[in-house]
Amino acid sequence: HAHETYLRARPCNSQVKHMSPSNVDLDCPPIVGRNAPQSCSGSKSHVEEKMVTVDGGVNLAIRFWGNEKTALVSSPEDRWIAVHGFLDNAGTFDALAPKMLQDGASAVACMDLAGHGLSGRRAPYHGIDWVYDVAKVADELGWDKFSIVSHSIGGMISLAVASLLPDRVCRLVVIEAMGWMSQTARGKLEMQRRLAREAPKGSNIQTYPSLEACAERRAEMNMVGKLPLDAAKILVMRGAKPTPDGKGFTWASDPACLATHREAPSEEYVQEMLASIRCPTLQIVADDGLWSKGAIMGTRLFSPAWYMAVTVVYMVGMVTHLLSNWFTLPEGEFWPGGKGVPRVQNLKLLYNLGRRRLACKTMQVHNMESGGHHPHLTRPQEVAEAISGWVTSLPAVARRPAAGTICEQVSSK
């Protein structure tokens, strides 16, 4: 409960300009009139922009899909907070949120994390602060209990929210994320050495002549593969802004977000955190997504065969790693699949990935054949169907609980 009362959100009267996929215009950036209140409604969905101010004076932008008044009286598991990935923004859910409304969600509140999109800045950035921000947004909306849909680092954040505030999170959908990046004591020492030498971020900001050029660059700088240009354009509408001289565009996200992560938990902590999650959880992964190279020996991620293959390869890798102390052997990325001996660090990552999945007892996994690291943008219909099908498969007590008892009932199952 200490987490719930820490830095409670306060309302702010300012709002930001509405942009939606249907009116994306690369000649009219969202930065123009960003403080002008505006909303948009349609026959199947209603979307508006709002801004809340949290303690410290940081403004958090919310792209709200649905009817706010209806959400207040709806079942808590049907109202969703959406948390985007690193250097993305609330627009990443523009293709998915309307489909979730059609499938029964009463509202989808897509927030821009601090330092991203239309939200204010708050450097340095720590994951736990973003965790608190999710709770603050829920407080501002008047949602004591809620569900979360999230992507990438947003998934890391939402898993932490579900662990730290188990009495508030009803259901959790995570797209391509499995907990915080962990750190060993040796790794932490190396990180602090980098911090001691690291130059401040923001002194060399890349500029682009147009939003089209921003979108092309965003498509190329995707974590895994190339993001389709149409998807990149959606992200750019909130993710780029004019330069001070008005001659070009640059990224809206705070360059300080790129600074070396100052604190990372141990692997033991991450697995303990995942083990403490009580709400029903759905993990959506794409075969060509973030962990595509981890599907070793022709197995599919998180399948029984994959767990067996990872365990065997990890053990063999450890043996060959020990042998390499006496013999000079070539290194490969993974084994088999790479040439030569595997990098033991990569095998350790895969092994821990499997252990994380097993630690979260409430998690189900949905595998997609394609979609890349942003399947909610590239294949939104399939993602929406996966979420809807999963919700339907949940026990009735988890789907339609008595008001105010969802989390307690699920945790007692």
GROMACS .gro file of C-alpha atoms in nm:
model
  413
    1HIS     CA    1   0.000   0.000   0.000
    2ALA     CA    2   0.298   0.231   0.042
    3HIS     CA    3   0.344   0.211  -0.335
    4GLU     CA    4  -0.018   0.318  -0.391
    5THR     CA    5   0.010   0.635  -0.182
    6TYR     CA    6   0.356   0.738  -0.307
    7LEU     CA    7   0.341   1.044  -0.532
    8ARG     CA    8  -0.034   1.045  -0.603
    9ALA     CA    9  -0.130   1.204  -0.935
   10ARG     CA   10  -0.304   1.542  -0.950
   11PRO     CA   11  -0.531   1.661  -1.236
   12CYS     CA   12  -0.421   1.927  -1.479
   13ASN     CA   13  -0.652   2.131  -1.702
   14SER     CA   14  -0.423   2.132  -2.005
   15GLN     CA   15  -0.483   1.890  -2.291
   16VAL     CA   16  -0.289   1.799  -2.603
   17LYS     CA   17  -0.383   1.794  -2.968
   18HIS     CA   18  -0.566   1.484  -3.085
   19MET     CA   19  -0.407   1.273  -3.358
   20SER     CA   20  -0.539   0.940  -3.479
   21PRO     CA   21  -0.433   0.692  -3.751
   22SER     CA   22  -0.720   0.812  -3.972
   23ASN     CA   23  -0.589   1.169  -3.985
   24VAL     CA   24  -0.215   1.108  -4.000
   25ASP     CA   25  -0.072   1.381  -4.219
   26LEU     CA   26   0.303   1.406  -4.248
   27ASP     CA   27   0.273   1.775  -4.338
   28CYS     CA   28   0.089   1.853  -4.013
   29PRO     CA   29   0.293   1.740  -3.711
   30PRO     CA   30   0.116   1.679  -3.377
   31ILE     CA   31   0.336   1.941  -3.215
   32VAL     CA   32   0.123   2.218  -3.369
   33GLY     CA   33  -0.139   2.325  -3.116
   34ARG     CA   34  -0.034   2.051  -2.875
   35ASN     CA   35  -0.201   2.232  -2.583
   36ALA     CA   36  -0.532   2.281  -2.760
   37PRO     CA   37  -0.808   2.056  -2.620
   38GLN     CA   38  -0.955   1.835  -2.888
   39SER     CA   39  -1.129   1.500  -2.903
   40CYS     CA   40  -1.258   1.267  -3.170
   41SER     CA   41  -1.552   1.031  -3.163
   42GLY     CA   42  -1.682   0.768  -3.399
   43SER     CA   43  -1.954   0.507  -3.415
   44LYS     CA   44  -1.735   0.235  -3.265
   45SER     CA   45  -1.470   0.423  -3.070
   46HIS     CA   46  -1.410   0.753  -2.900
   47VAL     CA   47  -1.062   0.886  -2.844
   48GLU     CA   48  -0.941   1.200  -2.669
   49GLU     CA   49  -0.618   1.340  -2.536
   50LYS     CA   50  -0.569   1.450  -2.177
   51MET     CA   51  -0.280   1.548  -1.957
   52VAL     CA   52  -0.226   1.488  -1.585
   53THR     CA   53   0.041   1.644  -1.370
   54VAL     CA   54   0.215   1.430  -1.111
   55ASP     CA   55   0.420   1.536  -0.812
   56GLY     CA   56   0.743   1.693  -0.928
   57GLY     CA   57   0.556   1.889  -1.196
   58VAL     CA   58   0.588   1.623  -1.467
   59ASN     CA   59   0.302   1.616  -1.719
   60LEU     CA   60   0.193   1.272  -1.839
   61ALA     CA   61  -0.004   1.254  -2.164
   62ILE     CA   62  -0.287   1.000  -2.198
   63ARG     CA   63  -0.448   0.896  -2.525
   64PHE     CA   64  -0.784   0.771  -2.398
   65TRP     CA   65  -0.993   0.530  -2.606
   66GLY     CA   66  -1.352   0.473  -2.493
   67ASN     CA   67  -1.587   0.655  -2.260
   68GLU     CA   68  -1.436   0.767  -1.931
   69LYS     CA   69  -1.769   0.774  -1.745
   70THR     CA   70  -1.865   0.427  -1.866
   71ALA     CA   71  -1.526   0.292  -1.762
   72LEU     CA   72  -1.579   0.413  -1.405
   73VAL     CA   73  -1.887   0.192  -1.361
   74SER     CA   74  -1.772  -0.102  -1.574
   75SER     CA   75  -1.612  -0.421  -1.446
   76PRO     CA   76  -1.255  -0.332  -1.346
   77GLU     CA   77  -1.097  -0.602  -1.560
   78ASP     CA   78  -1.249  -0.444  -1.874
   79ARG     CA   79  -1.067  -0.112  -1.836
   80TRP     CA   80  -0.709  -0.119  -1.957
   81ILE     CA   81  -0.398   0.093  -1.914
   82ALA     CA   82  -0.161   0.057  -2.211
   83VAL     CA   83   0.214   0.101  -2.161
   84HIS     CA   84   0.438   0.142  -2.467
   85GLY     CA   85   0.794   0.033  -2.540
   86PHE     CA   86   1.128   0.214  -2.512
   87LEU     CA   87   1.143   0.538  -2.719
   88ASP     CA   88   0.792   0.465  -2.854
   89ASN     CA   89   0.476   0.641  -2.739
   90ALA     CA   90   0.102   0.596  -2.681
   91GLY     CA   91   0.042   0.593  -3.057
   92THR     CA   92   0.184   0.242  -3.071
   93PHE     CA   93  -0.160   0.116  -2.961
   94ASP     CA   94  -0.359   0.314  -3.221
   95ALA     CA   95  -0.425   0.002  -3.427
   96LEU     CA   96  -0.498  -0.228  -3.133
   97ALA     CA   97  -0.702  -0.013  -2.893
   98PRO     CA   98  -1.010   0.026  -3.118
   99LYS     CA   99  -1.020  -0.349  -3.172
  100MET     CA  100  -1.004  -0.409  -2.797
  101LEU     CA  101  -1.306  -0.178  -2.757
  102GLN     CA  102  -1.493  -0.382  -3.016
  103ASP     CA  103  -1.406  -0.699  -2.825
  104GLY     CA  104  -1.552  -0.576  -2.496
  105ALA     CA  105  -1.302  -0.339  -2.334
  106SER     CA  106  -1.475  -0.039  -2.178
  107ALA     CA  107  -1.167   0.183  -2.214
  108VAL     CA  108  -0.799   0.173  -2.312
  109ALA     CA  109  -0.591   0.453  -2.156
  110CYS     CA  110  -0.265   0.471  -2.351
  111MET     CA  111  -0.006   0.669  -2.158
  112ASP     CA  112   0.312   0.836  -2.279
  113LEU     CA  113   0.583   0.746  -2.029
  114ALA     CA  114   0.779   1.035  -1.882
  115GLY     CA  115   1.044   1.137  -2.134
  116HIS     CA  116   0.844   0.998  -2.427
  117GLY     CA  117   0.588   1.125  -2.675
  118LEU     CA  118   0.393   1.426  -2.547
  119SER     CA  119   0.478   1.372  -2.180
  120GLY     CA  120   0.719   1.586  -1.983
  121ARG     CA  121   1.075   1.497  -1.893
  122ARG     CA  122   1.221   1.374  -1.566
  123ALA     CA  123   1.587   1.276  -1.586
  124PRO     CA  124   1.747   1.059  -1.470
  125TYR     CA  125   1.505   0.779  -1.552
  126HIS     CA  126   1.454   0.475  -1.333
  127GLY     CA  127   1.219   0.186  -1.401
  128ILE     CA  128   1.056   0.208  -1.059
  129ASP     CA  129   0.947   0.567  -1.130
  130TRP     CA  130   0.762   0.450  -1.442
  131VAL     CA  131   0.600   0.179  -1.228
  132TYR     CA  132   0.470   0.448  -0.992
  133ASP     CA  133   0.349   0.651  -1.292
  134VAL     CA  134   0.119   0.369  -1.402
  135ALA     CA  135  -0.040   0.367  -1.056
  136LYS     CA  136  -0.070   0.746  -1.065
  137VAL     CA  137  -0.250   0.739  -1.399
  138ALA     CA  138  -0.495   0.482  -1.258
  139ASP     CA  139  -0.547   0.704  -0.954
  140GLU     CA  140  -0.619   1.006  -1.174
  141LEU     CA  141  -0.871   0.806  -1.377
  142GLY     CA  142  -1.041   0.689  -1.058
  143TRP     CA  143  -0.958   0.323  -1.129
  144ASP     CA  144  -0.888   0.133  -0.809
  145LYS     CA  145  -0.849  -0.189  -1.011
  146PHE     CA  146  -0.759  -0.225  -1.377
  147SER     CA  147  -0.596  -0.444  -1.643
  148ILE     CA  148  -0.277  -0.368  -1.838
  149VAL     CA  149  -0.169  -0.427  -2.198
  150SER     CA  150   0.197  -0.353  -2.260
  151HIS     CA  151   0.488  -0.385  -2.501
  152SER     CA  152   0.865  -0.428  -2.461
  153ILE     CA  153   0.994  -0.209  -2.176
  154GLY     CA  154   0.630  -0.131  -2.105
  155GLY     CA  155   0.594  -0.504  -2.044
  156MET     CA  156   0.883  -0.495  -1.798
  157ILE     CA  157   0.711  -0.207  -1.619
  158SER     CA  158   0.369  -0.375  -1.615
  159LEU     CA  159   0.507  -0.702  -1.480
  160ALA     CA  160   0.658  -0.501  -1.194
  161VAL     CA  161   0.324  -0.324  -1.138
  162ALA     CA  162   0.144  -0.660  -1.120
  163SER     CA  163   0.400  -0.785  -0.869
  164LEU     CA  164   0.415  -0.474  -0.649
  165LEU     CA  165   0.042  -0.394  -0.660
  166PRO     CA  166  -0.123  -0.737  -0.686
  167ASP     CA  167  -0.450  -0.613  -0.539
  168ARG     CA  168  -0.493  -0.360  -0.820
  169VAL     CA  169  -0.402  -0.544  -1.142
  170CYS     CA  170  -0.678  -0.774  -1.269
  171ARG     CA  171  -0.537  -0.902  -1.597
  172LEU     CA  172  -0.206  -0.851  -1.774
  173VAL     CA  173  -0.111  -0.878  -2.141
  174VAL     CA  174   0.262  -0.851  -2.218
  175ILE     CA  175   0.392  -0.828  -2.574
  176GLU     CA  176   0.754  -0.934  -2.617
  177ALA     CA  177   0.887  -0.879  -2.264
  178MET     CA  178   0.981  -1.106  -1.973
  179GLY     CA  179   1.089  -0.882  -1.684
  180TRP     CA  180   1.362  -0.631  -1.609
  181MET     CA  181   1.710  -0.666  -1.755
  182SER     CA  182   1.915  -0.814  -1.473
  183GLN     CA  183   2.270  -0.753  -1.365
  184THR     CA  184   2.540  -0.945  -1.184
  185ALA     CA  185   2.771  -0.781  -0.932
  186ARG     CA  186   3.047  -0.784  -1.194
  187GLY     CA  187   2.812  -0.634  -1.451
  188LYS     CA  188   2.712  -0.358  -1.210
  189LEU     CA  189   3.079  -0.271  -1.156
  190GLU     CA  190   3.134  -0.244  -1.533
  191MET     CA  191   2.820  -0.030  -1.567
  192GLN     CA  192   2.941   0.213  -1.300
  193ARG     CA  193   3.276   0.235  -1.475
  194ARG     CA  194   3.093   0.335  -1.794
  195LEU     CA  195   2.893   0.594  -1.601
  196ALA     CA  196   3.214   0.747  -1.469
  197ARG     CA  197   3.334   0.799  -1.827
  198GLU     CA  198   3.004   0.866  -2.002
  199ALA     CA  199   2.945   1.203  -2.167
  200PRO     CA  200   2.607   1.369  -2.100
  201LYS     CA  201   2.340   1.282  -2.356
  202GLY     CA  202   2.178   1.544  -2.570
  203SER     CA  203   2.480   1.734  -2.704
  204ASN     CA  204   2.449   1.580  -3.053
  205ILE     CA  205   2.080   1.564  -3.147
  206GLN     CA  206   2.004   1.418  -3.490
  207THR     CA  207   1.774   1.630  -3.707
  208TYR     CA  208   1.571   1.538  -4.015
  209PRO     CA  209   1.430   1.755  -4.296
  210SER     CA  210   1.074   1.614  -4.272
  211LEU     CA  211   0.846   1.381  -4.079
  212GLU     CA  212   0.871   1.143  -4.372
  213ALA     CA  213   1.247   1.124  -4.314
  214CYS     CA  214   1.183   1.068  -3.942
  215ALA     CA  215   0.951   0.779  -4.025
  216GLU     CA  216   1.205   0.624  -4.261
  217ARG     CA  217   1.473   0.646  -3.992
  218ARG     CA  218   1.239   0.502  -3.727
  219ALA     CA  219   1.162   0.210  -3.956
  220GLU     CA  220   1.534   0.136  -3.991
  221MET     CA  221   1.627   0.172  -3.621
  222ASN     CA  222   1.387  -0.099  -3.501
  223MET     CA  223   1.529  -0.347  -3.249
  224VAL     CA  224   1.449  -0.650  -3.464
  225GLY     CA  225   1.427  -0.627  -3.842
  226LYS     CA  226   1.270  -0.331  -4.020
  227LEU     CA  227   0.945  -0.176  -3.900
  228PRO     CA  228   0.690  -0.125  -4.181
  229LEU     CA  229   0.685   0.240  -4.288
  230ASP     CA  230   0.311   0.282  -4.215
  231ALA     CA  231   0.370   0.163  -3.858
  232ALA     CA  232   0.670   0.394  -3.822
  233LYS     CA  233   0.457   0.689  -3.936
  234ILE     CA  234   0.211   0.626  -3.653
  235LEU     CA  235   0.493   0.634  -3.398
  236VAL     CA  236   0.645   0.946  -3.551
  237MET     CA  237   0.324   1.149  -3.519
  238ARG     CA  238   0.382   1.166  -3.143
  239GLY     CA  239   0.749   1.080  -3.143
  240ALA     CA  240   0.893   1.371  -3.343
  241LYS     CA  241   0.883   1.748  -3.301
  242PRO     CA  242   1.007   2.055  -3.491
  243THR     CA  243   1.357   2.179  -3.415
  244PRO     CA  244   1.383   2.516  -3.232
  245ASP     CA  245   1.475   2.692  -3.559
  246GLY     CA  246   1.176   2.537  -3.739
  247LYS     CA  247   1.394   2.403  -4.020
  248GLY     CA  248   1.353   2.034  -3.948
  249PHE     CA  249   1.245   1.772  -3.700
  250THR     CA  250   1.401   1.580  -3.416
  251TRP     CA  251   1.287   1.315  -3.169
  252ALA     CA  252   1.043   1.415  -2.894
  253SER     CA  253   1.183   1.162  -2.650
  254ASP     CA  254   1.434   1.283  -2.392
  255PRO     CA  255   1.794   1.198  -2.499
  256ALA     CA  256   1.861   1.127  -2.130
  257CYS     CA  257   1.658   0.806  -2.175
  258LEU     CA  258   1.957   0.673  -2.368
  259ALA     CA  259   2.191   0.710  -2.072
  260THR     CA  260   2.336   0.391  -1.928
  261HIS     CA  261   2.084   0.220  -1.703
  262ARG     CA  262   2.203   0.311  -1.356
  263GLU     CA  263   2.037   0.038  -1.152
  264ALA     CA  264   1.940  -0.312  -1.258
  265PRO     CA  265   1.820  -0.588  -1.024
  266SER     CA  266   1.973  -0.930  -0.986
  267GLU     CA  267   1.837  -1.223  -1.186
  268GLU     CA  268   1.720  -1.380  -0.860
  269TYR     CA  269   1.511  -1.071  -0.784
  270VAL     CA  270   1.351  -1.068  -1.132
  271GLN     CA  271   1.247  -1.432  -1.105
  272GLU     CA  272   1.112  -1.376  -0.754
  273MET     CA  273   0.913  -1.079  -0.883
  274LEU     CA  274   0.762  -1.286  -1.163
  275ALA     CA  275   0.678  -1.566  -0.920
  276SER     CA  276   0.478  -1.323  -0.705
  277ILE     CA  277   0.238  -1.220  -0.986
  278ARG     CA  278  -0.116  -1.339  -0.908
  279CYS     CA  279  -0.328  -1.208  -1.195
  280PRO     CA  280  -0.392  -1.401  -1.520
  281THR     CA  281  -0.111  -1.310  -1.760
  282LEU     CA  282  -0.078  -1.350  -2.137
  283GLN     CA  283   0.261  -1.332  -2.307
  284ILE     CA  284   0.251  -1.268  -2.684
  285VAL     CA  285   0.569  -1.344  -2.878
  286ALA     CA  286   0.646  -1.347  -3.250
  287ASP     CA  287   0.869  -1.608  -3.412
  288ASP     CA  288   1.054  -1.322  -3.585
  289GLY     CA  289   1.048  -1.094  -3.282
  290LEU     CA  290   1.285  -1.003  -3.002
  291TRP     CA  291   1.395  -1.361  -2.925
  292SER     CA  292   1.394  -1.496  -3.282
  293LYS     CA  293   1.755  -1.618  -3.253
  294GLY     CA  294   1.667  -1.804  -2.936
  295ALA     CA  295   1.445  -2.058  -3.114
  296ILE     CA  296   1.730  -2.309  -3.125
  297MET     CA  297   1.727  -2.653  -3.289
  298GLY     CA  298   1.408  -2.573  -3.479
  299THR     CA  299   1.198  -2.542  -3.162
  300ARG     CA  300   0.935  -2.278  -3.092
  301LEU     CA  301   0.987  -2.034  -2.809
  302PHE     CA  302   0.856  -2.155  -2.472
  303SER     CA  303   0.737  -2.490  -2.608
  304PRO     CA  304   0.828  -2.806  -2.408
  305ALA     CA  305   1.081  -2.898  -2.678
  306TRP     CA  306   1.236  -2.552  -2.650
  307TYR     CA  307   1.285  -2.585  -2.274
  308MET     CA  308   1.457  -2.920  -2.324
  309ALA     CA  309   1.678  -2.790  -2.604
  310VAL     CA  310   1.781  -2.481  -2.408
  311THR     CA  311   1.869  -2.688  -2.100
  312VAL     CA  312   2.079  -2.935  -2.299
  313VAL     CA  313   2.255  -2.668  -2.504
  314TYR     CA  314   2.323  -2.460  -2.192
  315MET     CA  315   2.486  -2.756  -2.017
  316VAL     CA  316   2.694  -2.841  -2.325
  317GLY     CA  317   2.785  -2.475  -2.361
  318MET     CA  318   2.908  -2.459  -2.003
  319VAL     CA  319   3.127  -2.763  -2.060
  320THR     CA  320   3.276  -2.620  -2.379
  321HIS     CA  321   3.326  -2.288  -2.202
  322LEU     CA  322   3.531  -2.466  -1.937
  323LEU     CA  323   3.726  -2.651  -2.206
  324SER     CA  324   3.804  -2.322  -2.377
  325ASN     CA  325   4.010  -2.230  -2.072
  326TRP     CA  326   4.257  -2.492  -2.190
  327PHE     CA  327   4.197  -2.493  -2.566
  328THR     CA  328   4.160  -2.208  -2.815
  329LEU     CA  329   3.825  -2.258  -2.988
  330PRO     CA  330   3.622  -2.031  -3.222
  331GLU     CA  331   3.310  -1.867  -3.083
  332GLY     CA  332   2.962  -1.855  -3.236
  333GLU     CA  333   2.647  -1.672  -3.136
  334PHE     CA  334   2.433  -1.969  -3.037
  335TRP     CA  335   2.493  -2.340  -3.064
  336PRO     CA  336   2.373  -2.512  -3.270
  337GLY     CA  337   2.290  -2.241  -3.523
  338GLY     CA  338   2.613  -2.047  -3.477
  339LYS     CA  339   2.951  -2.181  -3.583
  340GLY     CA  340   3.183  -2.315  -3.321
  341VAL     CA  341   3.145  -2.282  -2.946
  342PRO     CA  342   2.854  -2.070  -2.819
  343ARG     CA  343   2.905  -1.752  -2.626
  344VAL     CA  344   2.817  -1.867  -2.279
  345GLN     CA  345   2.661  -1.527  -2.199
  346ASN     CA  346   2.400  -1.578  -2.471
  347LEU     CA  347   2.320  -1.927  -2.349
  348LYS     CA  348   2.282  -1.793  -1.998
  349LEU     CA  349   2.032  -1.534  -2.125
  350LEU     CA  350   1.827  -1.807  -2.294
  351TYR     CA  351   1.841  -2.030  -1.988
  352ASN     CA  352   1.726  -1.747  -1.762
  353LEU     CA  353   1.452  -1.655  -2.010
  354GLY     CA  354   1.310  -2.004  -1.971
  355ARG     CA  355   1.338  -1.989  -1.593
  356ARG     CA  356   1.155  -1.657  -1.589
  357ARG     CA  357   0.868  -1.798  -1.789
  358LEU     CA  358   0.839  -2.096  -1.553
  359ALA     CA  359   0.857  -1.869  -1.249
  360CYS     CA  360   0.537  -1.685  -1.350
  361LYS     CA  361   0.280  -1.954  -1.276
  362THR     CA  362  -0.014  -1.747  -1.403
  363MET     CA  363   0.136  -1.687  -1.749
  364GLN     CA  364   0.014  -1.836  -2.076
  365VAL     CA  365   0.208  -1.789  -2.401
  366HIS     CA  366   0.066  -1.713  -2.744
  367ASN     CA  367   0.310  -1.762  -3.034
  368MET     CA  368   0.269  -1.570  -3.358
  369GLU     CA  369   0.438  -1.680  -3.679
  370SER     CA  370   0.526  -1.321  -3.771
  371GLY     CA  371   0.481  -0.964  -3.656
  372GLY     CA  372   0.833  -0.867  -3.554
  373HIS     CA  373   0.890  -0.685  -3.226
  374HIS     CA  374   0.575  -0.471  -3.279
  375PRO     CA  375   0.304  -0.727  -3.364
  376HIS     CA  376   0.035  -0.501  -3.214
  377LEU     CA  377   0.121  -0.249  -3.487
  378THR     CA  378   0.198  -0.484  -3.775
  379ARG     CA  379  -0.068  -0.751  -3.707
  380PRO     CA  380  -0.320  -0.584  -3.473
  381GLN     CA  381  -0.613  -0.807  -3.568
  382GLU     CA  382  -0.424  -1.123  -3.474
  383VAL     CA  383  -0.309  -0.970  -3.146
  384ALA     CA  384  -0.663  -0.854  -3.066
  385GLU     CA  385  -0.799  -1.202  -3.140
  386ALA     CA  386  -0.532  -1.358  -2.919
  387ILE     CA  387  -0.629  -1.128  -2.631
  388SER     CA  388  -1.003  -1.183  -2.684
  389GLY     CA  389  -0.963  -1.560  -2.707
  390TRP     CA  390  -0.750  -1.567  -2.393
  391VAL     CA  391  -1.001  -1.358  -2.198
  392THR     CA  392  -1.282  -1.590  -2.309
  393SER     CA  393  -1.082  -1.893  -2.196
  394LEU     CA  394  -1.038  -1.761  -1.842
  395PRO     CA  395  -1.257  -1.908  -1.569
  396ALA     CA  396  -1.585  -1.723  -1.528
  397VAL     CA  397  -1.474  -1.587  -1.190
  398ALA     CA  398  -1.178  -1.420  -1.361
  399ARG     CA  399  -1.388  -1.284  -1.648
  400ARG     CA  400  -1.696  -1.146  -1.470
  401PRO     CA  401  -1.630  -1.105  -1.099
  402ALA     CA  402  -1.834  -0.920  -0.846
  403ALA     CA  403  -1.739  -0.552  -0.847
  404GLY     CA  404  -1.423  -0.485  -0.647
  405THR     CA  405  -1.325  -0.848  -0.592
  406ILE     CA  406  -1.147  -0.950  -0.913
  407CYS     CA  407  -0.791  -0.970  -0.785
  408GLU     CA  408  -0.880  -1.136  -0.456
  409GLN     CA  409  -1.085  -1.402  -0.636
  410VAL     CA  410  -0.818  -1.473  -0.896
  411SER     CA  411  -0.542  -1.496  -0.634
  412SER     CA  412  -0.741  -1.747  -0.433
  413LYS     CA  413  -0.782  -1.985  -0.726
   0.00000   0.00000   0.00000
